[in-house]
Amino acid sequence: MEEESAVELLQRYRRDRRILLDFILSGSLIKKVVMPPGAVTLDDVDLDQVSVDYVLSCIKKGGMLELSEAIRDYHDHTGLPNMNSAGSAGEFFLVTNLESSGSPPRRAPPPIPVSVSIPTPSAPLFAPSPVVSTVSRSESFNSEQVQELTVDDIEDFEDDDDLEEVNSLKISRRTPNDVGDLVLKLPPFATGITDDDLRETAYEILLACAGASGGLIVPSKEKKKEKRSKLMRKLGRSRNENIVAQSQHSSGLVGLLETMRVQMEVSEAMDIRTRQGLLNALAGKVGKRMDTLLIPLELLSCISRTEFSDKKTYIKWQKRQLNMLAEGLINHPAVGFGESGRKASEFRILLAKIEESEAFPPSTGEVQRTESLRSLRDIAIPLAERPARGDLTGEVCHWADGYHLNVRLYEKLLLSVFDVLDEGKLTEEVEEILELLKSTWRVLGITETIHYTCYAWILFRQYIITSEQGILRHAIDQLKKIPLKEQRGPQERLHLKSLHVRVDGEDGSHDVSFLQSFLLPIQKWADKQLGDYHLNFSEGAAVMEDIVTVAMIVRRLLLEESDIAVQSSTVSDRDQIELYISSSIKNSFARILQAVDKSDSMGEHPLALLAEEVKKLLKKDSTNFMPILHRRHPQATIVSASLLHKLYGNKLKPFVDGAEHLTEDVVSVFPSADNLEQYILNLIKSSCEGENVEVHFRKLIPYQIESVSGTVVLRWINSQLGRIISWVERTLQQERWDPISPQQRHGSSIVEVYRIVEETVDQFFSIKVPMRPSEVNALFRGVDNAFQVYANHIVDNLASKDDLVPPLPVLTRYRKEAGIKAFVKKELFDSRLPDQRRSVGINVPTTPTLCVQLNTLYYAISQLNKLEDSIRERWTWKMPQDKIYIGKSLDDKSKSSTQKGSFDGSRKDINAAIDRIREFTGTKIIFWDLREPFIENLYKPSVSQSRLEAVIEPLDL
């Protein structure tokens, strides 16, 4: 089983020599490569005469092939010098246990540097061979070389007539992207034909169309082998050199067909067999064009079992031809059956008989096959030559132009425009290939609209696979060439209208037109990408612009389709752009939410982190993506910013509603939220371009950060002001009214009060939440009230100056009522003198105390101006001048500004206290401090003894 697997695998990849070498060099079959002595590269090894059959025989014998051993054996057999006679430096061997190796590699093989250092031999080890002569004179076998072993520099293996090439797998030179989301809306084929079946049949159609113009010849085997005598040419040759060499291989239609054969991965044996079969089918049919032949039927009739290397390959080839007949004439006919329904049943029976004939003995099976083919021809030819689309009977053979078989075949032809060595680029012969493919339009029923649509689909799909932007630009060019309905001819409009299939989808089965089949997947893919453009185009905004162009062109084309036009008539391009923005913003916001939830906030509230990330998203959005979307939607930035404002506002609202006190979370969240809102408002304002910005602002729901934070700050201010009042009362209770120093003659209490006030002011301005002028006005009022309390508290315990003035002596008054009043008081209340009674209840501070109080109040009022100026300056710095308010007029803003004279109440009360203490002090000095010399000496003695001279002397002192 192991040997058979090895043979089968090698047979499978023999068809294309480049693919076989690619598979070997990729590492799945190779273990190590060490050149024989004197050789630098494999090109220096004479493998000219080593056939693949010989390699296969070695594998079948031993299960492990040492390539150097095979070369030595072959050279011994042919009498050529043995290159390994000087001793083997190593081995080159293949592993034959290929089942464990899995499927062929689907990625580009890693580069294998070949670095060989060989000492200079004293004498040649073997005679010069033709191989040595092919090496450039500038190269030396003795020099060290590091060359990259690439498939571009590998010549094809030889083909043998007795081995059949089967399906091969093209090795991609780049990692393909997933195209699972980009699937044509076409139903599967009932017969189960594969992509390889379609590709090989498409090449047969191409050969027939080329034969119709006289360009079909069968190349001789000697010519095929003429330039393919080596396993590899010089290693390290560049890809461009290889392309030039390939393009110069042949010229004209013959060379172009050879290029197409390579591009479509068709083996030379199959090519020769098909060409010969078509020429044989046309023999004897005078006046018949090759492209009007029923190709699968003719090939079945003209190619026998003996032309295949094994029965399995033949059966598979025959099965493909029968399936194509069934799909083209029965399942997807270009012309409806009508009264020919019975023939369809007979047709299927004959196909089954041909397939069953292989199970019979050769003689019996061949008879049944021949008879069935004859009967099949009698039914198939009339079916295929039924007129359609106005053609004449016999002019066109309608077997491959039924929808959707024709577009699938044409798709395989169009795939040949891509370079087999670099799938992200078009081959140099792309223009010639496209011109050649026009010859198949008649057979496949392709129109200009169908061609541009299929070509655009092929290019767009290839862009998704390779991510090559140049391919995307080509796809856009083809989409722009698709004519609109009014640009199509009446016959083409009718033809396209008839092209529809029924496809089963998620929402049930429904009819899909041709344009919908090809363009809806493109639209779906583009919508999906643009629906999350922040993720899909994070590093390629230029690609996004091209995808937007694709989406808009496809949308315009699909809107012409009747079914979609009704559903989408109200959705404009601007609405579609808004849908992209809305979808992508929501997806990005959801990812940010998820990232914030998983992140370690390090004490920062998640809403604060969310605001910062949303701001970053907006900056990236407005910088990278909005310039692209703005071309199709002038208000794209406003749409994006407004949506993010709403999304964040929904998350913020519960927190704002629950904020009642000035906590750490409030201090963390409110500034970030307000900063984000201001950034959004400025972004909207800058995008209005002269429009009324208030119209857009009114659509937003404000966060109300300032309003809620203002309430919270006011609560904090009230608590702090209560603390200040308590400190004022406490300091006054502890005040002894002693001067602080000879230079500072005021009391210490006012210094303590100012310290408490300044600490409160510092704390107020250290709060990083947004504030309104009303909060700073509340602070002004609170501080003003504190100083009023301080001033009033000083004078509250001060006696009235009238209490210090003694009563008027009775004898000095001559009015009757005054004398009577004095007499009555004296008689009714107390026998003591008036001044003796008053002095009992009076609290009279000392004169130094009153002086300290006066100095203290003066210090308070002098420092009040500095405090007020400091608060205003800090508020100006804290309050941004260009802040935008939602739904607030200029009058509202002016009314809420701070007003001058915020401490007028304190100034008034302090000045009143100063006046009162000053008056009290003067009165006290005269009527209280000088009471003994003035009152005692002047009034209490007798009149004769109370003279002014007794008072003047103390006053002079």
PDB file of C-alpha atoms in Angstrom, residues 716 720-721 723-725 727-728 749-765 779-780 782-788 790 863-864 867-868 870-871 874 903 906:
ATOM      1  CA  TRP A 716     -19.325  70.082  49.885  1.00  0.00           C
ATOM      2  CA  GLN A 720     -16.846  73.185  54.597  1.00  0.00           C
ATOM      3  CA  LEU A 721     -18.385  76.532  55.481  1.00  0.00           C
ATOM      4  CA  ARG A 723     -16.518  73.807  59.490  1.00  0.00           C
ATOM      5  CA  ILE A 724     -15.104  77.304  58.939  1.00  0.00           C
ATOM      6  CA  ILE A 725     -17.741  78.918  61.177  1.00  0.00           C
ATOM      7  CA  TRP A 727     -13.286  77.189  63.605  1.00  0.00           C
ATOM      8  CA  VAL A 728     -13.971  80.929  63.739  1.00  0.00           C
ATOM      9  CA  SER A 749      -7.177  84.408  65.648  1.00  0.00           C
ATOM     10  CA  ILE A 750      -7.381  86.288  62.337  1.00  0.00           C
ATOM     11  CA  VAL A 751      -4.303  84.447  61.082  1.00  0.00           C
ATOM     12  CA  GLU A 752      -5.928  81.132  61.955  1.00  0.00           C
ATOM     13  CA  VAL A 753      -9.161  82.158  60.252  1.00  0.00           C
ATOM     14  CA  TYR A 754      -7.322  83.059  57.063  1.00  0.00           C
ATOM     15  CA  ARG A 755      -5.473  79.771  57.172  1.00  0.00           C
ATOM     16  CA  ILE A 756      -8.719  77.823  57.404  1.00  0.00           C
ATOM     17  CA  VAL A 757     -10.270  79.887  54.604  1.00  0.00           C
ATOM     18  CA  GLU A 758      -7.269  79.461  52.313  1.00  0.00           C
ATOM     19  CA  GLU A 759      -7.206  75.714  52.929  1.00  0.00           C
ATOM     20  CA  THR A 760     -10.860  75.554  51.955  1.00  0.00           C
ATOM     21  CA  VAL A 761     -10.197  77.605  48.830  1.00  0.00           C
ATOM     22  CA  ASP A 762      -7.294  75.342  47.880  1.00  0.00           C
ATOM     23  CA  GLN A 763      -9.451  72.266  48.354  1.00  0.00           C
ATOM     24  CA  PHE A 764     -12.185  73.863  46.254  1.00  0.00           C
ATOM     25  CA  PHE A 765      -9.883  74.486  43.327  1.00  0.00           C
ATOM     26  CA  LEU A 779     -17.721  79.939  48.017  1.00  0.00           C
ATOM     27  CA  PHE A 780     -17.507  83.721  48.027  1.00  0.00           C
ATOM     28  CA  GLY A 782     -19.547  81.399  52.527  1.00  0.00           C
ATOM     29  CA  VAL A 783     -16.180  83.084  53.117  1.00  0.00           C
ATOM     30  CA  ASP A 784     -17.874  86.445  53.291  1.00  0.00           C
ATOM     31  CA  ASN A 785     -20.232  85.100  55.916  1.00  0.00           C
ATOM     32  CA  ALA A 786     -17.324  83.711  57.936  1.00  0.00           C
ATOM     33  CA  PHE A 787     -15.638  87.099  58.144  1.00  0.00           C
ATOM     34  CA  GLN A 788     -18.924  88.741  59.069  1.00  0.00           C
ATOM     35  CA  TYR A 790     -15.767  86.987  62.993  1.00  0.00           C
ATOM     36  CA  GLN A 863      -6.042  90.923  53.408  1.00  0.00           C
ATOM     37  CA  LEU A 864      -9.581  90.508  52.113  1.00  0.00           C
ATOM     38  CA  LEU A 867      -8.014  86.800  48.970  1.00  0.00           C
ATOM     39  CA  GLU A 868     -10.710  87.954  46.567  1.00  0.00           C
ATOM     40  CA  SER A 870      -6.625  85.243  44.290  1.00  0.00           C
ATOM     41  CA  ILE A 871      -9.942  83.393  44.068  1.00  0.00           C
ATOM     42  CA  ARG A 874      -7.706  80.893  40.017  1.00  0.00           C
ATOM     43  CA  PHE A 903     -16.852  90.407  50.011  1.00  0.00           C
ATOM     44  CA  SER A 906     -17.534  91.436  55.167  1.00  0.00           C
TER      45      SER A 906
END
